[in-house]
Amino acid sequence: NKVLRFACVSHSNNQLNTLFCTLYAIDQIIKPSFTRKLKETEGIKGSFAQLDCLVSVAGSLPLSVEWSKGKQKITKCSKYKLLHIDNTISLELKLTESSDTGEYSCRVTNKAGNCVCSGILTAKVPPSFVAEPESQAVTPKSTVLFRSVFEGTPPFAIKWFKDDMELISGLSCTIRLEKYSSSVELYSVGTLQCGIYSCHISNDAGAVKSAAELLVKGWTILFLVHHRHSINSIFVLHFYSFSFFTIILSGRPSHHFFYSIYVVFRITCPHPPYVTLIRLTMVT
């Protein structure tokens, strides 16, 4: 504070009169104000989010800061971190629950008054499965449907794979997409369609995948034709059912050459495959 002293002199009836007065100059206390208020902020569920605002440097010190969510006052704890660095005021928290989103307010107070600003905190939720595709064992020529139901924050990017190859709608399959579900339908499946089918879902907050196995019941016959000690030919035939088969070797073999034919039977089923190996030897 500053002190100023003034003197006032007057003349009356040949007399000199002096009047003294003192003026005290007191520093002005300025009410706080925001130069940047809280705004709508979008975070990711499971990660940290930060709300911040900027107070004017003209506001008189000291300043007290109070945060609240709705009508609930926020205090510093393991969930909330309150920061006040220079003229920047921040609130940091981890988005672990849906209740962490909503309206947050910041109140700044000094001896001259206070100011308040508010902002909305929202959260993007990573995708997660509500219902996953299930493994299936079917008969040949069947139509197979794999379907998944999921939740999270749209928009989603959805892809289906067979083993490591992405599937695209066409003559052999159709992929359908809805807001919170997706499916792939396979037509007239055979043993070549056996494998692992997986659904991959992603959004701005994360990604998830789920897989199921398709087994088509049938017989697989493998012919290995040996000429002496080297393999000349390999034949793979797929049978859905059989009672007998005939092997015909065309051409006229050289004298004293040995041919060995290995026949492998494998039945595809939900249980471990049953394999039988038969060796047939012919001498010419």
mmCIF file of C-alpha atoms in Angstrom:
data_model
loop_
_atom_site.group_PDB
_atom_site.id
_atom_site.type_symbol
_atom_site.label_atom_id
_atom_site.label_comp_id
_atom_site.label_asym_id
_atom_site.label_seq_id
_atom_site.Cartn_x
_atom_site.Cartn_y
_atom_site.Cartn_z
ATOM 1 C CA ASN A 1 0.000 0.000 0.000
ATOM 2 C CA LYS A 2 1.117 3.591 -0.666
ATOM 3 C CA VAL A 3 0.496 6.660 1.602
ATOM 4 C CA LEU A 4 0.129 10.144 0.069
ATOM 5 C CA ARG A 5 -0.065 13.352 2.223
ATOM 6 C CA PHE A 6 -1.744 16.547 0.888
ATOM 7 C CA ALA A 7 -1.824 20.120 2.290
ATOM 8 C CA CYS A 8 -4.528 22.724 1.572
ATOM 9 C CA VAL A 9 -3.734 26.427 2.389
ATOM 10 C CA SER A 10 -6.403 29.175 2.600
ATOM 11 C CA HIS A 11 -6.372 32.921 3.566
ATOM 12 C CA SER A 12 -9.200 34.448 5.624
ATOM 13 C CA ASN A 13 -9.158 37.792 7.526
ATOM 14 C CA ASN A 14 -5.453 38.156 7.107
ATOM 15 C CA GLN A 15 -5.043 34.696 8.621
ATOM 16 C CA LEU A 16 -3.348 31.744 7.070
ATOM 17 C CA ASN A 17 -5.203 28.472 7.492
ATOM 18 C CA THR A 18 -3.626 25.134 6.591
ATOM 19 C CA LEU A 19 -5.565 21.910 6.227
ATOM 20 C CA PHE A 20 -3.781 18.618 5.959
ATOM 21 C CA CYS A 21 -5.248 15.353 4.625
ATOM 22 C CA THR A 22 -3.849 11.886 4.055
ATOM 23 C CA LEU A 23 -4.779 9.618 1.120
ATOM 24 C CA TYR A 24 -4.127 5.924 1.231
ATOM 25 C CA ALA A 25 -3.702 4.193 -2.148
ATOM 26 C CA ILE A 26 -4.659 0.508 -1.841
ATOM 27 C CA ASP A 27 -3.705 -2.058 -4.544
ATOM 28 C CA GLN A 28 -6.766 -3.203 -6.493
ATOM 29 C CA ILE A 29 -7.898 -6.856 -6.064
ATOM 30 C CA ILE A 30 -8.942 -8.305 -9.438
ATOM 31 C CA LYS A 31 -11.497 -11.074 -9.730
ATOM 32 C CA PRO A 32 -10.207 -14.242 -11.467
ATOM 33 C CA SER A 33 -11.307 -15.055 -15.026
ATOM 34 C CA PHE A 34 -10.637 -17.728 -17.636
ATOM 35 C CA THR A 35 -8.739 -17.082 -20.843
ATOM 36 C CA ARG A 36 -9.456 -20.666 -21.935
ATOM 37 C CA LYS A 37 -12.368 -22.606 -20.510
ATOM 38 C CA LEU A 38 -12.934 -26.341 -20.244
ATOM 39 C CA LYS A 39 -14.141 -27.927 -23.471
ATOM 40 C CA GLU A 40 -15.588 -31.261 -24.508
ATOM 41 C CA THR A 41 -12.878 -33.917 -24.240
ATOM 42 C CA GLU A 42 -12.900 -37.471 -25.603
ATOM 43 C CA GLY A 43 -10.766 -40.163 -24.002
ATOM 44 C CA ILE A 44 -10.345 -43.927 -24.370
ATOM 45 C CA LYS A 45 -11.731 -46.293 -21.759
ATOM 46 C CA GLY A 46 -8.890 -47.872 -19.795
ATOM 47 C CA SER A 47 -6.487 -44.977 -20.405
ATOM 48 C CA PHE A 48 -5.831 -41.573 -18.795
ATOM 49 C CA ALA A 49 -7.740 -38.411 -19.683
ATOM 50 C CA GLN A 50 -6.885 -34.806 -18.833
ATOM 51 C CA LEU A 51 -9.123 -31.748 -18.526
ATOM 52 C CA ASP A 52 -7.451 -28.350 -18.412
ATOM 53 C CA CYS A 53 -8.297 -24.650 -18.434
ATOM 54 C CA LEU A 54 -6.326 -21.392 -18.379
ATOM 55 C CA VAL A 55 -6.848 -18.537 -15.882
ATOM 56 C CA SER A 56 -5.961 -14.924 -16.589
ATOM 57 C CA VAL A 57 -2.634 -13.668 -15.203
ATOM 58 C CA ALA A 58 -4.470 -10.465 -14.191
ATOM 59 C CA GLY A 59 -6.361 -12.254 -11.417
ATOM 60 C CA SER A 60 -5.112 -11.372 -7.956
ATOM 61 C CA LEU A 61 -3.336 -13.991 -5.890
ATOM 62 C CA PRO A 62 -3.774 -16.170 -3.968
ATOM 63 C CA LEU A 63 -6.178 -18.374 -5.926
ATOM 64 C CA SER A 64 -8.005 -21.455 -4.680
ATOM 65 C CA VAL A 65 -9.202 -24.140 -7.098
ATOM 66 C CA GLU A 66 -12.087 -26.561 -6.667
ATOM 67 C CA TRP A 67 -13.062 -29.380 -9.062
ATOM 68 C CA SER A 68 -16.403 -31.177 -9.104
ATOM 69 C CA LYS A 69 -18.277 -33.779 -11.154
ATOM 70 C CA GLY A 70 -21.917 -32.895 -11.169
ATOM 71 C CA LYS A 71 -22.604 -31.927 -7.557
ATOM 72 C CA GLN A 72 -19.841 -34.138 -6.160
ATOM 73 C CA LYS A 73 -16.676 -32.341 -5.060
ATOM 74 C CA ILE A 74 -13.425 -33.946 -6.261
ATOM 75 C CA THR A 75 -10.492 -34.326 -3.886
ATOM 76 C CA LYS A 76 -6.970 -35.451 -4.645
ATOM 77 C CA CYS A 77 -6.681 -39.250 -4.395
ATOM 78 C CA SER A 78 -5.347 -42.267 -6.291
ATOM 79 C CA LYS A 79 -8.029 -41.807 -8.970
ATOM 80 C CA TYR A 80 -7.675 -38.048 -9.454
ATOM 81 C CA LYS A 81 -4.585 -35.910 -9.897
ATOM 82 C CA LEU A 82 -5.081 -32.139 -9.387
ATOM 83 C CA LEU A 83 -2.513 -29.873 -11.035
ATOM 84 C CA HIS A 84 -1.956 -26.095 -10.911
ATOM 85 C CA ILE A 85 1.145 -24.949 -12.786
ATOM 86 C CA ASP A 86 1.490 -21.205 -13.437
ATOM 87 C CA ASN A 87 -1.871 -20.195 -14.864
ATOM 88 C CA THR A 88 -2.807 -23.681 -16.145
ATOM 89 C CA ILE A 89 -5.234 -25.746 -14.042
ATOM 90 C CA SER A 90 -5.651 -29.454 -14.860
ATOM 91 C CA LEU A 91 -7.497 -32.558 -13.687
ATOM 92 C CA GLU A 92 -6.115 -35.984 -14.642
ATOM 93 C CA LEU A 93 -8.011 -39.246 -14.149
ATOM 94 C CA LYS A 94 -8.131 -42.815 -15.455
ATOM 95 C CA LEU A 95 -11.257 -43.824 -17.365
ATOM 96 C CA THR A 96 -12.067 -47.196 -15.849
ATOM 97 C CA GLU A 97 -15.871 -47.062 -15.621
ATOM 98 C CA SER A 98 -18.754 -45.594 -17.598
ATOM 99 C CA SER A 99 -19.566 -43.394 -14.582
ATOM 100 C CA ASP A 100 -16.239 -41.561 -15.087
ATOM 101 C CA THR A 101 -17.744 -39.745 -18.065
ATOM 102 C CA GLY A 102 -20.001 -36.721 -17.665
ATOM 103 C CA GLU A 103 -19.810 -33.024 -16.834
ATOM 104 C CA TYR A 104 -16.814 -31.682 -14.862
ATOM 105 C CA SER A 105 -16.551 -28.146 -13.417
ATOM 106 C CA CYS A 106 -13.652 -26.006 -12.244
ATOM 107 C CA ARG A 107 -14.146 -23.080 -9.814
ATOM 108 C CA VAL A 108 -11.374 -20.532 -9.174
ATOM 109 C CA THR A 109 -11.733 -18.146 -6.210
ATOM 110 C CA ASN A 110 -9.856 -15.204 -4.665
ATOM 111 C CA LYS A 111 -10.861 -12.331 -2.324
ATOM 112 C CA ALA A 112 -12.616 -10.461 -5.132
ATOM 113 C CA GLY A 113 -14.860 -13.324 -6.236
ATOM 114 C CA ASN A 114 -14.850 -16.477 -8.334
ATOM 115 C CA CYS A 115 -15.352 -17.836 -11.833
ATOM 116 C CA VAL A 116 -16.623 -21.228 -13.002
ATOM 117 C CA CYS A 117 -16.344 -23.192 -16.255
ATOM 118 C CA SER A 118 -17.586 -26.675 -17.236
ATOM 119 C CA GLY A 119 -16.791 -29.318 -19.845
ATOM 120 C CA ILE A 120 -18.067 -32.739 -20.911
ATOM 121 C CA LEU A 121 -15.820 -35.822 -20.777
ATOM 122 C CA THR A 122 -16.728 -38.726 -23.067
ATOM 123 C CA ALA A 123 -14.929 -42.031 -23.674
ATOM 124 C CA LYS A 124 -14.432 -44.305 -26.666
ATOM 125 C CA VAL A 125 -14.858 -47.961 -25.714
ATOM 126 C CA PRO A 126 -12.673 -50.644 -27.372
ATOM 127 C CA PRO A 127 -14.603 -53.461 -29.090
ATOM 128 C CA SER A 128 -15.383 -56.649 -27.181
ATOM 129 C CA PHE A 129 -17.376 -59.758 -28.081
ATOM 130 C CA VAL A 130 -20.831 -60.397 -26.662
ATOM 131 C CA ALA A 131 -21.200 -63.605 -28.703
ATOM 132 C CA GLU A 132 -18.295 -65.291 -30.496
ATOM 133 C CA PRO A 133 -18.371 -67.568 -33.566
ATOM 134 C CA GLU A 134 -18.573 -71.259 -32.616
ATOM 135 C CA SER A 135 -16.671 -74.210 -34.064
ATOM 136 C CA GLN A 136 -18.692 -76.568 -36.270
ATOM 137 C CA ALA A 137 -18.446 -80.054 -37.792
ATOM 138 C CA VAL A 138 -20.703 -80.522 -40.815
ATOM 139 C CA THR A 139 -21.375 -82.894 -43.670
ATOM 140 C CA PRO A 140 -20.256 -82.066 -47.219
ATOM 141 C CA LYS A 141 -22.308 -79.683 -49.344
ATOM 142 C CA SER A 142 -23.655 -77.981 -46.201
ATOM 143 C CA THR A 143 -24.152 -74.236 -45.739
ATOM 144 C CA VAL A 144 -22.203 -72.919 -42.733
ATOM 145 C CA LEU A 145 -22.803 -69.682 -40.851
ATOM 146 C CA PHE A 146 -20.299 -68.065 -38.454
ATOM 147 C CA ARG A 147 -21.660 -65.058 -36.553
ATOM 148 C CA SER A 148 -20.292 -62.638 -33.961
ATOM 149 C CA VAL A 149 -21.980 -60.001 -31.791
ATOM 150 C CA PHE A 150 -19.911 -57.227 -30.235
ATOM 151 C CA GLU A 151 -20.054 -53.913 -28.401
ATOM 152 C CA GLY A 152 -17.968 -50.752 -28.215
ATOM 153 C CA THR A 153 -17.888 -47.310 -29.788
ATOM 154 C CA PRO A 154 -18.649 -47.204 -33.522
ATOM 155 C CA PRO A 155 -17.556 -46.966 -36.258
ATOM 156 C CA PHE A 156 -15.995 -50.432 -36.541
ATOM 157 C CA ALA A 157 -13.709 -52.018 -39.119
ATOM 158 C CA ILE A 158 -14.658 -55.703 -39.505
ATOM 159 C CA LYS A 159 -12.809 -58.415 -41.418
ATOM 160 C CA TRP A 160 -13.219 -62.199 -41.675
ATOM 161 C CA PHE A 161 -10.318 -64.570 -42.338
ATOM 162 C CA LYS A 162 -9.867 -68.232 -43.186
ATOM 163 C CA ASP A 163 -6.555 -69.144 -41.633
ATOM 164 C CA ASP A 164 -4.403 -66.152 -42.760
ATOM 165 C CA MET A 165 -6.399 -65.232 -45.872
ATOM 166 C CA GLU A 166 -9.012 -62.475 -45.784
ATOM 167 C CA LEU A 167 -12.451 -63.494 -47.029
ATOM 168 C CA ILE A 168 -14.377 -61.405 -49.549
ATOM 169 C CA SER A 169 -18.029 -61.844 -50.496
ATOM 170 C CA GLY A 170 -18.396 -63.852 -53.705
ATOM 171 C CA LEU A 171 -19.760 -67.104 -55.086
ATOM 172 C CA SER A 172 -18.437 -69.230 -52.217
ATOM 173 C CA CYS A 173 -19.329 -66.975 -49.279
ATOM 174 C CA THR A 174 -21.244 -63.881 -48.212
ATOM 175 C CA ILE A 175 -20.135 -61.459 -45.476
ATOM 176 C CA ARG A 176 -22.840 -59.431 -43.738
ATOM 177 C CA LEU A 177 -22.263 -56.368 -41.574
ATOM 178 C CA GLU A 178 -24.699 -54.790 -39.131
ATOM 179 C CA LYS A 179 -24.222 -52.129 -36.459
ATOM 180 C CA TYR A 180 -23.178 -54.506 -33.682
ATOM 181 C CA SER A 181 -22.943 -57.888 -35.421
ATOM 182 C CA SER A 182 -21.327 -59.549 -38.410
ATOM 183 C CA SER A 183 -21.489 -62.949 -40.085
ATOM 184 C CA VAL A 184 -19.929 -64.984 -42.864
ATOM 185 C CA GLU A 185 -21.952 -67.639 -44.694
ATOM 186 C CA LEU A 186 -20.151 -70.429 -46.582
ATOM 187 C CA TYR A 187 -21.898 -72.330 -49.371
ATOM 188 C CA SER A 188 -21.601 -76.006 -50.335
ATOM 189 C CA VAL A 189 -18.543 -76.638 -48.173
ATOM 190 C CA GLY A 190 -16.085 -79.449 -48.778
ATOM 191 C CA THR A 191 -12.885 -80.630 -47.155
ATOM 192 C CA LEU A 192 -11.001 -77.750 -48.781
ATOM 193 C CA GLN A 193 -13.031 -75.352 -46.602
ATOM 194 C CA CYS A 194 -11.777 -76.973 -43.389
ATOM 195 C CA GLY A 195 -9.741 -74.551 -41.285
ATOM 196 C CA ILE A 196 -9.787 -71.739 -38.760
ATOM 197 C CA TYR A 197 -12.214 -68.876 -39.396
ATOM 198 C CA SER A 198 -11.669 -65.667 -37.430
ATOM 199 C CA CYS A 199 -13.456 -62.346 -37.032
ATOM 200 C CA HIS A 200 -11.295 -59.225 -36.537
ATOM 201 C CA ILE A 201 -12.943 -56.060 -35.167
ATOM 202 C CA SER A 202 -11.265 -52.698 -34.555
ATOM 203 C CA ASN A 203 -12.138 -49.069 -33.807
ATOM 204 C CA ASP A 204 -10.217 -45.971 -32.725
ATOM 205 C CA ALA A 205 -9.896 -47.360 -29.186
ATOM 206 C CA GLY A 206 -8.521 -50.860 -29.884
ATOM 207 C CA ALA A 207 -8.943 -54.219 -31.638
ATOM 208 C CA VAL A 208 -10.108 -57.752 -30.824
ATOM 209 C CA LYS A 209 -10.467 -61.059 -32.669
ATOM 210 C CA SER A 210 -12.150 -64.429 -32.152
ATOM 211 C CA ALA A 211 -11.711 -67.704 -34.025
ATOM 212 C CA ALA A 212 -13.644 -70.924 -34.641
ATOM 213 C CA GLU A 213 -12.804 -74.144 -36.487
ATOM 214 C CA LEU A 214 -14.709 -75.704 -39.361
ATOM 215 C CA LEU A 215 -14.483 -79.480 -39.917
ATOM 216 C CA VAL A 216 -16.116 -81.176 -42.899
ATOM 217 C CA LYS A 217 -16.657 -84.898 -42.411
ATOM 218 C CA GLY A 218 -15.197 -87.080 -45.175
ATOM 219 C CA TRP A 219 -12.327 -89.276 -46.340
ATOM 220 C CA THR A 220 -8.968 -88.079 -47.614
ATOM 221 C CA ILE A 221 -6.898 -90.599 -49.597
ATOM 222 C CA LEU A 222 -3.239 -89.938 -50.260
ATOM 223 C CA PHE A 223 -1.396 -91.995 -52.924
ATOM 224 C CA LEU A 224 2.410 -91.968 -52.913
ATOM 225 C CA VAL A 225 3.834 -93.852 -55.893
ATOM 226 C CA HIS A 226 7.493 -94.815 -55.442
ATOM 227 C CA HIS A 227 9.826 -95.753 -58.239
ATOM 228 C CA ARG A 228 12.776 -97.440 -56.550
ATOM 229 C CA HIS A 229 13.841 -94.975 -53.801
ATOM 230 C CA SER A 230 12.353 -91.760 -55.156
ATOM 231 C CA ILE A 231 8.820 -90.453 -55.099
ATOM 232 C CA ASN A 232 7.496 -90.153 -58.641
ATOM 233 C CA SER A 233 3.968 -88.924 -58.006
ATOM 234 C CA ILE A 234 1.670 -87.803 -55.222
ATOM 235 C CA PHE A 235 -2.090 -87.985 -55.614
ATOM 236 C CA VAL A 236 -4.581 -86.548 -53.128
ATOM 237 C CA LEU A 237 -8.211 -87.540 -53.471
ATOM 238 C CA HIS A 238 -11.091 -86.491 -51.220
ATOM 239 C CA PHE A 239 -13.988 -88.855 -50.671
ATOM 240 C CA TYR A 240 -17.154 -88.162 -48.707
ATOM 241 C CA SER A 241 -17.853 -91.920 -48.557
ATOM 242 C CA PHE A 242 -16.555 -94.991 -50.328
ATOM 243 C CA SER A 243 -16.781 -98.789 -50.180
ATOM 244 C CA PHE A 244 -13.992 -99.699 -52.594
ATOM 245 C CA PHE A 245 -11.537 -98.145 -54.985
ATOM 246 C CA THR A 246 -9.451 -99.248 -57.965
ATOM 247 C CA ILE A 247 -5.897 -98.119 -58.718
ATOM 248 C CA ILE A 248 -4.838 -98.093 -62.367
ATOM 249 C CA LEU A 249 -1.233 -97.365 -63.348
ATOM 250 C CA SER A 250 -0.904 -96.416 -66.982
ATOM 251 C CA GLY A 251 2.258 -97.049 -69.001
ATOM 252 C CA ARG A 252 4.551 -100.064 -69.243
ATOM 253 C CA PRO A 253 7.170 -100.200 -66.441
ATOM 254 C CA SER A 254 10.757 -101.270 -67.091
ATOM 255 C CA HIS A 255 11.863 -104.795 -66.141
ATOM 256 C CA HIS A 256 12.546 -105.495 -62.431
ATOM 257 C CA PHE A 257 11.336 -102.061 -61.304
ATOM 258 C CA PHE A 258 9.476 -102.004 -57.995
ATOM 259 C CA TYR A 259 6.445 -99.799 -57.401
ATOM 260 C CA SER A 260 5.187 -99.121 -53.898
ATOM 261 C CA ILE A 261 1.838 -97.525 -53.373
ATOM 262 C CA TYR A 262 1.043 -96.041 -49.969
ATOM 263 C CA VAL A 263 -2.612 -95.384 -49.325
ATOM 264 C CA VAL A 264 -3.546 -93.180 -46.385
ATOM 265 C CA PHE A 265 -7.129 -92.939 -45.187
ATOM 266 C CA ARG A 266 -8.077 -90.046 -42.937
ATOM 267 C CA ILE A 267 -11.579 -89.328 -41.765
ATOM 268 C CA THR A 268 -12.268 -85.731 -40.810
ATOM 269 C CA CYS A 269 -14.363 -85.472 -37.671
ATOM 270 C CA PRO A 270 -14.512 -83.463 -34.425
ATOM 271 C CA HIS A 271 -12.252 -86.054 -32.781
ATOM 272 C CA PRO A 272 -8.546 -86.694 -33.519
ATOM 273 C CA PRO A 273 -8.268 -87.993 -37.119
ATOM 274 C CA TYR A 274 -8.075 -91.749 -37.657
ATOM 275 C CA VAL A 275 -5.282 -92.665 -40.056
ATOM 276 C CA THR A 276 -4.627 -95.987 -41.763
ATOM 277 C CA LEU A 277 -1.552 -96.668 -43.898
ATOM 278 C CA ILE A 278 -1.562 -99.496 -46.426
ATOM 279 C CA ARG A 279 1.424 -100.411 -48.599
ATOM 280 C CA LEU A 280 0.884 -102.239 -51.850
ATOM 281 C CA THR A 281 3.950 -103.537 -53.692
ATOM 282 C CA MET A 282 3.978 -104.669 -57.285
ATOM 283 C CA VAL A 283 6.872 -106.402 -59.042
ATOM 284 C CA THR A 284 7.137 -106.277 -62.813
#
